[in-house]
Short mmCIF file of C-alpha atoms in Angstrom, two decimals:
data_model
loop_
_atom_site.label_atom_id
_atom_site.label_comp_id
_atom_site.label_asym_id
_atom_site.label_seq_id
_atom_site.Cartn_x
_atom_site.Cartn_y
_atom_site.Cartn_z
CA UNK A 16 0.00 0.00 0.00
CA UNK A 17 1.07 3.57 -0.66
CA UNK A 18 -0.78 6.83 -0.03
CA UNK A 19 -0.53 10.25 -1.70
CA UNK A 20 -1.56 13.72 -0.63
CA UNK A 21 -3.60 16.24 -2.60
CA UNK A 22 -0.57 17.08 -4.79
CA UNK A 23 -0.08 13.39 -5.76
CA UNK A 24 3.04 13.08 -3.61
CA UNK A 25 3.62 9.79 -1.78
CA UNK A 26 3.86 10.19 1.99
CA UNK A 27 3.20 6.62 3.19
CA UNK A 28 4.58 3.27 1.99
CA UNK A 29 4.15 -0.04 3.79
CA UNK A 30 6.57 -3.00 3.86
CA UNK A 31 4.57 -4.90 1.24
CA UNK A 32 5.02 -2.08 -1.25
CA UNK A 33 8.72 -1.88 -0.43
CA UNK A 34 9.06 -5.58 -1.26
CA UNK A 35 7.18 -5.27 -4.55
CA UNK A 36 9.14 -2.18 -5.61
CA UNK A 37 12.43 -3.84 -4.75
CA UNK A 38 13.89 -0.67 -3.21
CA UNK A 39 13.89 0.89 0.29
CA UNK A 40 10.86 2.94 1.24
CA UNK A 41 13.09 6.00 1.54
CA UNK A 42 13.49 5.94 -2.25
CA UNK A 43 9.69 6.13 -2.72
CA UNK A 44 8.75 8.74 -0.12
CA UNK A 45 8.25 12.24 -1.52
CA UNK A 46 7.92 11.18 -5.14
CA UNK A 47 5.12 12.55 -7.30
CA UNK A 48 3.14 9.66 -8.77
CA UNK A 49 2.64 11.40 -12.13
CA UNK A 50 6.04 13.02 -12.68
CA UNK A 51 8.80 11.33 -10.69
CA UNK A 52 8.83 7.76 -11.99
CA UNK A 53 10.23 6.36 -15.24
CA UNK A 54 7.87 5.96 -18.24
CA UNK A 55 8.11 2.18 -17.90
CA UNK A 56 6.83 2.43 -14.34
CA UNK A 57 4.04 4.96 -14.73
CA UNK A 58 2.93 5.02 -18.38
CA UNK A 59 -0.05 2.66 -18.07
CA UNK A 60 -0.65 3.06 -14.35
CA UNK A 61 -1.07 6.85 -14.56
CA UNK A 62 -4.16 6.42 -16.77
CA UNK A 63 -5.95 4.58 -13.98
CA UNK A 64 -4.67 6.99 -11.32
CA UNK A 65 -5.94 10.04 -13.20
CA UNK A 66 -9.27 8.34 -13.90
CA UNK A 67 -9.80 7.61 -10.20
CA UNK A 68 -8.75 11.16 -9.31
CA UNK A 69 -11.05 12.77 -11.87
CA UNK A 70 -14.09 10.60 -11.16
CA UNK A 71 -13.46 10.47 -7.39
CA UNK A 72 -14.41 6.82 -7.43
CA UNK A 73 -12.51 3.64 -6.48
CA UNK A 74 -10.89 2.25 -9.62
CA UNK A 75 -9.54 -1.25 -10.28
CA UNK A 76 -6.34 -1.54 -12.30
CA UNK A 77 -4.17 -4.28 -13.76
CA UNK A 78 -0.96 -3.25 -15.52
CA UNK A 79 2.52 -4.38 -16.51
CA UNK A 80 5.10 -2.03 -15.00
CA UNK A 81 8.82 -1.75 -14.55
CA UNK A 82 9.62 -1.54 -10.85
CA UNK A 83 12.20 0.90 -9.49
CA UNK A 84 14.53 -2.09 -9.21
CA UNK A 85 14.20 -2.58 -13.00
CA UNK A 86 12.06 -5.72 -12.83
CA UNK A 87 9.05 -6.33 -15.08
CA UNK A 88 6.04 -6.89 -12.84
CA UNK A 89 2.34 -7.48 -13.42
CA UNK A 90 0.37 -5.71 -10.72
CA UNK A 91 -3.25 -5.12 -9.81
CA UNK A 92 -5.23 -3.48 -7.02
CA UNK A 93 -7.50 -0.60 -6.09
CA UNK A 94 -7.02 3.14 -6.39
CA UNK A 95 -9.21 4.74 -3.72
CA UNK A 96 -9.51 8.55 -3.72
CA UNK A 97 -9.28 10.31 -0.37
CA UNK A 98 -11.90 13.06 -0.24
CA UNK A 99 -12.30 16.07 2.04
CA UNK A 100 -15.37 18.27 1.64
CA UNK A 101 -16.02 16.38 -1.63
CA UNK A 102 -12.62 17.53 -2.98
CA UNK A 103 -9.69 15.28 -3.93
CA UNK A 104 -7.32 15.01 -0.98
CA UNK A 105 -5.04 12.18 -2.09
CA UNK A 106 -5.10 8.52 -3.05
CA UNK A 107 -4.79 5.15 -1.35
CA UNK A 108 -3.33 2.50 -3.64
CA UNK A 109 -3.35 -1.22 -2.91
CA UNK A 110 -0.89 -3.31 -4.90
CA UNK A 111 -0.56 -7.03 -5.47
CA UNK A 112 2.18 -8.62 -7.58
CA UNK A 113 0.49 -11.12 -9.92
CA UNK A 114 3.46 -11.80 -12.20
CA UNK A 115 3.45 -15.54 -11.47
CA UNK A 116 -0.25 -15.87 -12.27
CA UNK A 117 0.02 -13.86 -15.49
CA UNK A 118 2.98 -15.93 -16.65
CA UNK A 119 1.01 -19.11 -16.00
CA UNK A 120 -1.87 -17.70 -18.08
CA UNK A 121 0.51 -16.85 -20.92
CA UNK A 122 2.06 -20.33 -20.79
CA UNK A 123 -1.40 -21.94 -20.85
CA UNK A 124 -2.49 -19.85 -23.83
CA UNK A 125 0.71 -20.78 -25.64
CA UNK A 126 0.18 -24.47 -24.89
CA UNK A 127 -3.43 -24.33 -26.09
CA UNK A 128 -2.37 -22.61 -29.31
CA UNK A 129 0.25 -25.28 -29.98
CA UNK A 130 -2.27 -28.00 -29.22
CA UNK A 131 -4.84 -26.53 -31.59
CA UNK A 132 -2.22 -26.26 -34.34
CA UNK A 133 -1.24 -29.89 -33.78
CA UNK A 134 -4.90 -30.91 -33.91
CA UNK A 135 -5.42 -28.96 -37.11
CA UNK A 136 -2.36 -30.38 -38.86
CA UNK A 137 -3.01 -33.92 -37.69
CA UNK A 138 -6.74 -33.74 -38.49
CA UNK A 139 -7.52 -34.97 -35.00
CA UNK A 140 -10.86 -34.13 -33.41
CA UNK A 141 -10.66 -32.57 -29.96
CA UNK A 142 -13.29 -31.87 -27.34
CA UNK A 143 -12.88 -30.49 -23.86
CA UNK A 144 -15.51 -31.15 -21.21
CA UNK A 145 -15.71 -28.61 -18.36
CA UNK A 146 -16.98 -30.59 -15.38
CA UNK A 147 -17.89 -27.44 -13.45
CA UNK A 148 -20.47 -25.94 -15.82
CA UNK A 149 -20.96 -29.08 -17.99
CA UNK A 150 -20.08 -27.18 -21.17
CA UNK A 151 -18.07 -28.78 -23.95
CA UNK A 152 -15.71 -27.16 -26.44
CA UNK A 153 -15.68 -29.12 -29.70
CA UNK A 154 -12.90 -28.36 -32.15
CA UNK A 155 -13.74 -27.60 -35.81
CA UNK A 156 -11.84 -30.78 -36.78
CA UNK A 157 -14.05 -32.90 -34.51
CA UNK A 158 -17.18 -31.48 -36.13
CA UNK A 159 -15.80 -32.05 -39.63
CA UNK A 160 -15.10 -35.71 -38.84
CA UNK A 161 -18.82 -36.29 -38.41
CA UNK A 162 -19.89 -34.08 -41.32
CA UNK A 163 -20.83 -30.83 -39.56
CA UNK A 164 -19.85 -27.19 -39.98
CA UNK A 165 -18.63 -25.07 -37.06
CA UNK A 166 -22.02 -23.44 -36.38
CA UNK A 167 -24.09 -26.63 -36.52
CA UNK A 168 -23.12 -28.06 -33.12
CA UNK A 169 -23.62 -26.32 -29.77
CA UNK A 170 -21.36 -26.53 -26.71
CA UNK A 171 -23.37 -29.12 -24.80
CA UNK A 172 -22.47 -32.66 -23.74
CA UNK A 173 -25.67 -33.99 -25.28
CA UNK A 174 -24.31 -33.18 -28.77
CA UNK A 175 -21.81 -35.99 -28.19
CA UNK A 176 -23.94 -38.33 -26.07
CA UNK A 177 -26.90 -38.35 -28.46
CA UNK A 178 -24.66 -39.50 -31.33
CA UNK A 179 -23.00 -42.47 -29.61
CA UNK A 180 -24.48 -45.78 -30.76
CA UNK A 181 -27.22 -47.00 -28.35
CA UNK A 182 -25.32 -50.26 -27.81
CA UNK A 183 -22.13 -48.39 -26.87
CA UNK A 184 -23.26 -45.33 -24.93
CA UNK A 185 -23.63 -46.85 -21.43
CA UNK A 186 -20.25 -48.57 -21.65
CA UNK A 187 -18.44 -45.46 -22.87
CA UNK A 188 -19.99 -43.19 -20.26
CA UNK A 189 -19.06 -45.70 -17.55
CA UNK A 190 -15.45 -45.70 -18.78
CA UNK A 191 -15.32 -41.91 -18.75
CA UNK A 192 -16.85 -41.74 -15.26
CA UNK A 193 -14.31 -44.25 -13.95
CA UNK A 194 -11.49 -42.18 -15.40
CA UNK A 195 -12.85 -39.06 -13.69
CA UNK A 196 -13.70 -40.65 -10.34
CA UNK A 197 -10.39 -42.51 -10.00
CA UNK A 198 -8.41 -39.69 -11.61
CA UNK A 199 -6.71 -41.96 -14.07
CA UNK A 200 -3.97 -40.36 -16.14
CA UNK A 201 -5.74 -41.31 -19.34
CA UNK A 202 -8.26 -43.61 -20.93
CA UNK A 203 -8.76 -45.05 -24.40
CA UNK A 204 -11.87 -46.53 -25.91
CA UNK A 205 -13.66 -47.06 -29.21
CA UNK A 206 -17.31 -46.75 -30.13
CA UNK A 207 -19.68 -46.22 -33.02
CA UNK A 208 -20.71 -42.64 -33.69
CA UNK A 209 -23.51 -41.23 -35.80
CA UNK A 210 -22.37 -39.27 -38.88
CA UNK A 211 -24.45 -36.44 -40.33
CA UNK A 212 -25.09 -38.46 -43.48
CA UNK A 213 -26.96 -41.07 -41.43
CA UNK A 214 -24.53 -43.96 -40.96
CA UNK A 215 -22.30 -44.90 -38.01
CA UNK A 216 -18.53 -44.59 -38.06
CA UNK A 217 -16.02 -46.11 -35.65
CA UNK A 218 -14.24 -43.62 -33.39
CA UNK A 219 -11.05 -44.19 -31.39
CA UNK A 220 -10.99 -41.84 -28.40
CA UNK A 221 -8.29 -41.07 -25.87
CA UNK A 222 -8.64 -38.66 -22.97
CA UNK A 223 -7.07 -37.25 -19.82
CA UNK A 224 -8.47 -35.67 -16.66
CA UNK A 225 -7.12 -32.33 -15.47
CA UNK A 226 -7.86 -30.92 -12.02
CA UNK A 227 -7.09 -27.63 -10.28
CA UNK A 228 -5.35 -29.37 -7.40
#
């Protein structure tokens, strides 16, 4: 946390802010938030600061900055105007370093992009079942395998379940449930699947279970 006065000058810095900045608090005290930091530190952040100051309303921010120690850091928090007689009297800023989380998000996006490219090149159908909201993301390649265009299949589990052959559906669902319940690393099965043209085709399916633990 750091706090400014009515002239945007920092007069309070706590230990958490000192740790995030990577420099002693003495190097932060007395600095003007708008003028006294490098462009890499303040360029994006100042937009949120000035917005909160002008509107006199708490404002959420999330920015990539360069700390005074020269480190690239993703940060977020609240900018809370201090008011006196309805006039701007300074700002309270909470700061949280979220660099690790943002890097994990970037890595995940990169992995998903590479996976989708591999699926596209290999002409492999892919579908991802979200067990929390029961939605399913079917890849365009999966839809093409059974004769459908991108817009013809919705993101529901029933789109898959309704097309599994009646003689196979109970067995396949049982296998999937076992994989989920016992958290198996992967499963593999085969079943007949209804094609748009009206006949059944054999599908070989492999899958893995991912958890947030």
